[in-house]
Amino acid sequence: MYKGGFTGKILRLDLTNQKATEEEVSYDLAKEYMGGVGFAFKYLYDEFKPGTDALDENNKLIFAVGPLNATGAPCANRMAVAAKSPLTNSIAAAFSGGHFPDELKNAGYDMIIVEGRAAKPAYVSIADGQVRFRNASKLMGMQTTDTQLFIKDELKDHNFRVACIGPAGEKLSPIACIINERRAAGRKGMGAVMGSKNLKAIAVRGTGKVNIADPDMFKEKRKVMLNAMKNSPVLYPEFSKAGTPMVVDVTTGLGILSIKNWAETGQRDMVPKLGGAEQDKYIIDRAFCANCSVGCSQVKMAKEGPYAGFLSEGPEFETVYALGSNCGIDYIPAIIAGDRLCDEYGIDTVSAGVAIGFAMELYEKGIITDKDTDGLELKFGNDKAMIEMLHRITYQVGLGAILAKGTKLAAKHFGQGTEEFAINIKGLELPAYDVRGAKAHGLNYATAYNGGDHCRGYAFQEIFDIPVPEKVDRFATKGKGILTKWNQDVRLVTCDCATLCGFVLDMAVPDIACQNTADLFTAATGISVTAEEVEQIGERVNNIARLFNIREGFTRKDDRFPPRLMKEEIKGGASKGQKISQTDLDEMLDEYYDARGWDKTGTPTVAKLKELGITKVD
Amino acid sequence: MYKGGFTGKILRLDLTNQKATEEEVSYDLAKEYMGGVGFAFKYLYDEFKPGTDALDENNKLIFAVGPLNATGAPCANRMAVAAKSPLTNSIAAAFSGGHFPDELKNAGYDMIIVEGRAAKPAYVSIADGQVRFRNASKLMGMQTTDTQLFIKDELKDHNFRVACIGPAGEKLSPIACIINERRAAGRKGMGAVMGSKNLKAIAVRGTGKVNIADPDMFKEKRKVMLNAMKNSPVLYPEFSKAGTPMVVDVTTGLGILSIKNWAETGQRDMVPKLGGAEQDKYIIDRAFCANCSVGCSQVKMAKEGPYAGFLSEGPEFETVYALGSNCGIDYIPAIIAGDRLCDEYGIDTVSAGVAIGFAMELYEKGIITDKDTDGLELKFGNDKAMIEMLHRITYQVGLGAILAKGTKLAAKHFGQGTEEFAINIKGLELPAYDVRGAKAHGLNYATAYNGGDHCRGYAFQEIFDIPVPEKVDRFATKGKGILTKWNQDVRLVTCDCATLCGFVLDMAVPDIACQNTADLFTAATGISVTAEEVEQIGERVNNIARLFNIREGFTRKDDRFPPRLMKEEIKGGASKGQKISQTDLDEMLDEYYDARGWDKTGTPTVAKLKELGITKVD
């Protein structure tokens, strides 16, 4: 049907009956949904029984790579892990890079659909198309590095790549993640969905090769992208050397790095100790995902002090925020240790850090006391308490068992107006960028299909002053609806379907992202698409996601901000005085819905769905 | 020259000049020294410049496998790691199993001699005879699991096997070990020697196969051994299921499990919590070294409580003693955590535990105070303090920096008669078996070439009541000289030269060990030897070791017991009232030297050396 790009095969794993079946990737699916999250959401939308609980065995957990994985396309090495989220109850996808995704592709699969629930703890091995269901009893409770190693031992080949959950996922914490190598499909509780299926891990070994339909064209288009990357003033010169923590300085400059549970954004005292120059002192290595020439991930290690010996691939910017500034902690070794522990435990650093910051504020305000913390002095800045809380969250001990459910449910538990301090949207704890000083970030958080998630439509225009598609005023609300639609659609298709790395998109090819993706996709697969069609795929999948959520009961009122952000203004720094109101939000939502061809309730119109070729509407 | 068994090649790594050279294994070397520690000590004795400091670049660090590694001979999977020890200043060897040794053999080498010192941190990769010196700068400070993973990443093949040091070895602690996979060449500071050479790791990948000279004979002799193993009433029925921790119960029954820095041997209150039934609760898996059908190593994990998530391959019996009973700690999860941390830090669990027990006693006696411990309440039974001290020892912080040198030097530092509480012989901290209730253990500790080391001549007769070569009274001193010579020689040749597993020797083939080794060696190599010749190899190497030590200034007075053991008697339990005096020791030494053909000063006679064919005497 087509000569390359895809393996053409979808693997369906029925854990209940320990049955593996293969299905074909159809031409229409490939042309209309491209791959990655496009495939995953199309299947979820079609097959998910509305109203099913996220941790019910009838939820589906989907791992999907894209048409450019393992082709040699620069930085196209990621995968989507999708399901209904137990944290947001919406459709959701987390993404991870590293080497597992390409290994899966080389093993012969574009997508794995995991269904049912294993009677006993299980893991699945996939070696070049040979699928085995295996007993994971002995792996239960194991942290993620050990899990990977024990599986490789058992399979007698350490070149398997393993995606697995830690104890947090086994214990069904909705902030549990999935770890492959030292990378995380971090947010929205995909680890809990995996845990609910009694699936500890998937191990993959692939020695195959992906065909390229038009190798000459592919080579040429690949060069276009590599050149754009080379010409970026940021990508290699800065980002390669410092990675995402460089954004600590950028957001500090803009006054939008959130501090102490978002109460002290703009306060600058602590930030110098978290900034780039300080971060650099701990770098010992750079890590590269497959087919990456950038190597943004800075491996850091504490060599002395109480955290000596802790090492992590990261901590990335969002972790520096969540476990650092948001908890009032500016001791980098503690953040490195926390990052590593989150990876070992299999919990999302952002949700965990925001949950701890939330608890710290309640403790400082006296809403919770030593009785709740079992004597732990849970004050902002207490790094030992942060580390201890990560352990308690993972093993669901005392207060940890409450925070392990995320801030939304924790606030319900504590009552007394604590929702005010619960910094989440649709249940998903917010990333670092304070929306009051970056309005498109705010609108994206509010409307992203799986809650407050910067990666679903990152407004790089507001952060790096890149005038694509045009120059923006980060404080303005006007124009942010149109911008956010564009950001979300382009991001979804290029990063989450084609699985190109988002950093490359932001820093090197924002202006040519869709063209570039169209060209590489056409060359790799032999399925000809235009840039416009590519962008439309992004729009199509965002509409599918919206339809899924509407079916699950989501309405306009869920496209919201946390109450605190609409009550308080930013108190200091370069965004001092900035605020955001319900009126601001409503204006932005109206513009956004309009740009999307959705009605005032946020529901896609029949005309829009027809335009996108979406015929199934429940 | 010979058709099998050996690869025939010795690899000499000159770190100073980054030069690798190959040498041949000679027929005479093979016939007279068999392999493993035999090869290593022969080379050390011949090439080591007398008086050289153990951490001087002119010390040599030797990794040596044996003629049966990777041949399929049951449980012949170990290697010797030898050098002059920085802890004992004697010749020394530590041993490790797992998979690195066989991988080295399959890569084409019987032995690696590491010389000199790298100008910058280095590691060496060996892939089927292709040797590369590599930059290890980024690995410095890294714990051992991470080190192994980062090297495999860099070499782009996770099937390399890696032997490495942790931070303790880099910091030249004389109780630092070398870790391969989850196994340790643990004792006598081989990790510090590696660190002194600026050598972080050796990575090996071997896809070759070892030739067997006479496959039919080998198959037959292999079956003899497998049958003996099968017929053992202990090996599979008990040892496979419980591993070395079963000895907790055995030694408790005999009243010789040392407790609280050897002050309370025989006290039984705590032991039930450390015994087999309690240990079993934490078992999650069994680990097998290469070509092993026993799988004695029980992988244990703490699933709840403050140490939840810690997992270790072990803790073995000696670790249960050192970090447990010897520190008055009976909380198994803490021992599991301590075991894992020792492996990650690269320190010997036994020396570390005994050093901490020593410090706990000083603290309880008020000889050291909170000032020395920086406020840590270093009492017997405080598991958190034990864990914290492991970190301080590794990173040489405060009191940790003193204990990191071992108990002999620590006692010198503290003075005030603290030598009384320093439980070591020749500087090597003692294993679990209280010598007052097992006199052959005592004599072996006193005379073993590298200090108090149960593995150099383990008197299984006293522990398991096995009447080979004859029944013994464990309290008696008479006869222990002859017995110890036999134990040391047989153990050295079968376990440390042929690299057969000691547990198999003790539990399955003590009566046929030399015959069996002779047969397998003859079949594998084509070099015909008798059981008597095999035993004589053991004797030869023990004499070489003695000559080395005499050259370094050791005399009869170094064959000693720690003062406490000659002052106090065992206060309770099945060995109550047992003691050991200088007179007892002298009687045993006289008998032992006589059995060895050594004079009263413990020096090999000319006649003995002539009999053994040792011509070089400095």
JSON list of C-alpha atoms in Angstrom, two decimals, chain A residues 137-143 145-146 149-150 152-154 156-159 161 167 171 182 284-286 299 301-311 313 340 344-345 391 395 397, chain B residues 137-143 145-146 149-150 152-154 156-159 161 167 171 182 284-286 299 301-311 313 340 344-345 391 395 397:
[
{"chain": "A", "resi": 137, "resn": "SER", "atom": "CA", "xyz": [5.26, -11.25, 40.16]},
{"chain": "A", "resi": 138, "resn": "LYS", "atom": "CA", "xyz": [8.82, -10.91, 41.28]},
{"chain": "A", "resi": 139, "resn": "LEU", "atom": "CA", "xyz": [9.05, -7.42, 39.81]},
{"chain": "A", "resi": 140, "resn": "MET", "atom": "CA", "xyz": [6.23, -6.02, 41.89]},
{"chain": "A", "resi": 141, "resn": "GLY", "atom": "CA", "xyz": [7.31, -3.17, 44.11]},
{"chain": "A", "resi": 142, "resn": "MET", "atom": "CA", "xyz": [10.52, -2.74, 42.18]},
{"chain": "A", "resi": 143, "resn": "GLN", "atom": "CA", "xyz": [11.80, 0.67, 41.27]},
{"chain": "A", "resi": 145, "resn": "THR", "atom": "CA", "xyz": [16.02, 1.03, 37.11]},
{"chain": "A", "resi": 146, "resn": "ASP", "atom": "CA", "xyz": [15.98, -2.32, 38.86]},
{"chain": "A", "resi": 149, "resn": "LEU", "atom": "CA", "xyz": [17.72, -4.57, 34.71]},
{"chain": "A", "resi": 150, "resn": "PHE", "atom": "CA", "xyz": [15.89, -7.60, 36.07]},
{"chain": "A", "resi": 152, "resn": "LYS", "atom": "CA", "xyz": [16.99, -7.68, 30.74]},
{"chain": "A", "resi": 153, "resn": "ASP", "atom": "CA", "xyz": [18.58, -10.34, 32.94]},
{"chain": "A", "resi": 154, "resn": "GLU", "atom": "CA", "xyz": [15.59, -12.60, 32.54]},
{"chain": "A", "resi": 156, "resn": "LYS", "atom": "CA", "xyz": [19.21, -12.74, 28.63]},
{"chain": "A", "resi": 157, "resn": "ASP", "atom": "CA", "xyz": [19.73, -9.73, 26.39]},
{"chain": "A", "resi": 158, "resn": "HIS", "atom": "CA", "xyz": [20.48, -6.35, 27.90]},
{"chain": "A", "resi": 159, "resn": "ASN", "atom": "CA", "xyz": [19.82, -4.65, 24.59]},
{"chain": "A", "resi": 161, "resn": "ARG", "atom": "CA", "xyz": [14.53, -1.49, 25.84]},
{"chain": "A", "resi": 167, "resn": "PRO", "atom": "CA", "xyz": [5.67, 1.29, 42.83]},
{"chain": "A", "resi": 171, "resn": "LYS", "atom": "CA", "xyz": [-0.39, 1.47, 43.66]},
{"chain": "A", "resi": 182, "resn": "ARG", "atom": "CA", "xyz": [15.90, 7.37, 32.12]},
{"chain": "A", "resi": 284, "resn": "ILE", "atom": "CA", "xyz": [28.47, 15.59, 34.06]},
{"chain": "A", "resi": 285, "resn": "ASP", "atom": "CA", "xyz": [27.17, 14.46, 30.69]},
{"chain": "A", "resi": 286, "resn": "ARG", "atom": "CA", "xyz": [24.65, 15.07, 27.91]},
{"chain": "A", "resi": 299, "resn": "VAL", "atom": "CA", "xyz": [22.89, 14.62, 33.18]},
{"chain": "A", "resi": 301, "resn": "MET", "atom": "CA", "xyz": [25.07, 14.62, 39.71]},
{"chain": "A", "resi": 302, "resn": "ALA", "atom": "CA", "xyz": [25.58, 15.71, 43.29]},
{"chain": "A", "resi": 303, "resn": "LYS", "atom": "CA", "xyz": [29.12, 14.83, 44.28]},
{"chain": "A", "resi": 304, "resn": "GLU", "atom": "CA", "xyz": [29.11, 15.97, 47.87]},
{"chain": "A", "resi": 305, "resn": "GLY", "atom": "CA", "xyz": [26.78, 16.85, 50.70]},
{"chain": "A", "resi": 306, "resn": "PRO", "atom": "CA", "xyz": [23.78, 14.88, 51.91]},
{"chain": "A", "resi": 307, "resn": "TYR", "atom": "CA", "xyz": [22.66, 14.00, 48.37]},
{"chain": "A", "resi": 308, "resn": "ALA", "atom": "CA", "xyz": [26.10, 12.93, 47.13]},
{"chain": "A", "resi": 309, "resn": "GLY", "atom": "CA", "xyz": [25.80, 10.13, 44.62]},
{"chain": "A", "resi": 310, "resn": "PHE", "atom": "CA", "xyz": [22.37, 11.07, 43.27]},
{"chain": "A", "resi": 311, "resn": "LEU", "atom": "CA", "xyz": [22.34, 11.48, 39.53]},
{"chain": "A", "resi": 313, "resn": "GLU", "atom": "CA", "xyz": [19.00, 12.78, 33.44]},
{"chain": "A", "resi": 340, "resn": "ARG", "atom": "CA", "xyz": [15.95, 10.63, 40.41]},
{"chain": "A", "resi": 344, "resn": "GLU", "atom": "CA", "xyz": [12.74, 5.36, 40.40]},
{"chain": "A", "resi": 345, "resn": "TYR", "atom": "CA", "xyz": [9.34, 5.52, 42.08]},
{"chain": "A", "resi": 391, "resn": "HIS", "atom": "CA", "xyz": [8.63, 8.54, 49.43]},
{"chain": "A", "resi": 395, "resn": "TYR", "atom": "CA", "xyz": [4.18, 4.31, 49.12]},
{"chain": "A", "resi": 397, "resn": "VAL", "atom": "CA", "xyz": [1.84, 6.58, 53.71]},
{"chain": "B", "resi": 137, "resn": "SER", "atom": "CA", "xyz": [35.96, 11.83, 33.60]},
{"chain": "B", "resi": 138, "resn": "LYS", "atom": "CA", "xyz": [32.21, 12.03, 33.44]},
{"chain": "B", "resi": 139, "resn": "LEU", "atom": "CA", "xyz": [31.89, 8.82, 35.42]},
{"chain": "B", "resi": 140, "resn": "MET", "atom": "CA", "xyz": [33.78, 10.10, 38.43]},
{"chain": "B", "resi": 141, "resn": "GLY", "atom": "CA", "xyz": [31.71, 10.09, 41.58]},
{"chain": "B", "resi": 142, "resn": "MET", "atom": "CA", "xyz": [29.14, 7.82, 40.02]},
{"chain": "B", "resi": 143, "resn": "GLN", "atom": "CA", "xyz": [27.65, 4.95, 41.93]},
{"chain": "B", "resi": 145, "resn": "THR", "atom": "CA", "xyz": [24.77, 0.76, 38.87]},
{"chain": "B", "resi": 146, "resn": "ASP", "atom": "CA", "xyz": [24.82, 4.10, 37.09]},
{"chain": "B", "resi": 149, "resn": "LEU", "atom": "CA", "xyz": [24.66, 1.77, 32.62]},
{"chain": "B", "resi": 150, "resn": "PHE", "atom": "CA", "xyz": [26.48, 4.88, 31.41]},
{"chain": "B", "resi": 152, "resn": "LYS", "atom": "CA", "xyz": [26.94, 0.46, 28.25]},
{"chain": "B", "resi": 153, "resn": "ASP", "atom": "CA", "xyz": [25.23, 3.53, 26.81]},
{"chain": "B", "resi": 154, "resn": "GLU", "atom": "CA", "xyz": [28.51, 4.94, 25.60]},
{"chain": "B", "resi": 156, "resn": "LYS", "atom": "CA", "xyz": [26.19, 1.32, 22.45]},
{"chain": "B", "resi": 157, "resn": "ASP", "atom": "CA", "xyz": [25.89, -2.27, 23.57]},
{"chain": "B", "resi": 158, "resn": "HIS", "atom": "CA", "xyz": [24.23, -3.09, 26.87]},
{"chain": "B", "resi": 159, "resn": "ASN", "atom": "CA", "xyz": [25.53, -6.64, 26.71]},
{"chain": "B", "resi": 161, "resn": "ARG", "atom": "CA", "xyz": [29.73, -6.66, 31.38]},
{"chain": "B", "resi": 167, "resn": "PRO", "atom": "CA", "xyz": [32.94, 6.75, 44.98]},
{"chain": "B", "resi": 171, "resn": "LYS", "atom": "CA", "xyz": [38.43, 8.22, 47.28]},
{"chain": "B", "resi": 182, "resn": "ARG", "atom": "CA", "xyz": [25.34, -6.86, 41.43]},
{"chain": "B", "resi": 284, "resn": "ILE", "atom": "CA", "xyz": [11.65, -11.87, 45.54]},
{"chain": "B", "resi": 285, "resn": "ASP", "atom": "CA", "xyz": [14.00, -13.76, 43.23]},
{"chain": "B", "resi": 286, "resn": "ARG", "atom": "CA", "xyz": [17.06, -15.97, 42.99]},
{"chain": "B", "resi": 299, "resn": "VAL", "atom": "CA", "xyz": [17.32, -11.19, 45.86]},
{"chain": "B", "resi": 301, "resn": "MET", "atom": "CA", "xyz": [13.43, -6.26, 48.65]},
{"chain": "B", "resi": 302, "resn": "ALA", "atom": "CA", "xyz": [11.78, -4.08, 51.26]},
{"chain": "B", "resi": 303, "resn": "LYS", "atom": "CA", "xyz": [8.27, -3.32, 50.06]},
{"chain": "B", "resi": 304, "resn": "GLU", "atom": "CA", "xyz": [7.12, -1.06, 52.86]},
{"chain": "B", "resi": 305, "resn": "GLY", "atom": "CA", "xyz": [8.42, 1.06, 55.69]},
{"chain": "B", "resi": 306, "resn": "PRO", "atom": "CA", "xyz": [11.19, 3.61, 55.57]},
{"chain": "B", "resi": 307, "resn": "TYR", "atom": "CA", "xyz": [13.38, 1.44, 53.33]},
{"chain": "B", "resi": 308, "resn": "ALA", "atom": "CA", "xyz": [10.63, 0.53, 50.86]},
{"chain": "B", "resi": 309, "resn": "GLY", "atom": "CA", "xyz": [12.04, 0.14, 47.37]},
{"chain": "B", "resi": 310, "resn": "PHE", "atom": "CA", "xyz": [15.51, -0.96, 48.40]},
{"chain": "B", "resi": 311, "resn": "LEU", "atom": "CA", "xyz": [16.53, -4.21, 46.78]},
{"chain": "B", "resi": 313, "resn": "GLU", "atom": "CA", "xyz": [21.22, -9.36, 45.60]},
{"chain": "B", "resi": 340, "resn": "ARG", "atom": "CA", "xyz": [22.48, -2.06, 48.35]},
{"chain": "B", "resi": 344, "resn": "GLU", "atom": "CA", "xyz": [26.31, 1.42, 45.00]},
{"chain": "B", "resi": 345, "resn": "TYR", "atom": "CA", "xyz": [29.05, 3.19, 46.94]},
{"chain": "B", "resi": 391, "resn": "HIS", "atom": "CA", "xyz": [27.21, 7.52, 53.42]},
{"chain": "B", "resi": 395, "resn": "TYR", "atom": "CA", "xyz": [32.14, 10.34, 51.10]},
{"chain": "B", "resi": 397, "resn": "VAL", "atom": "CA", "xyz": [32.74, 13.07, 55.99]}
]
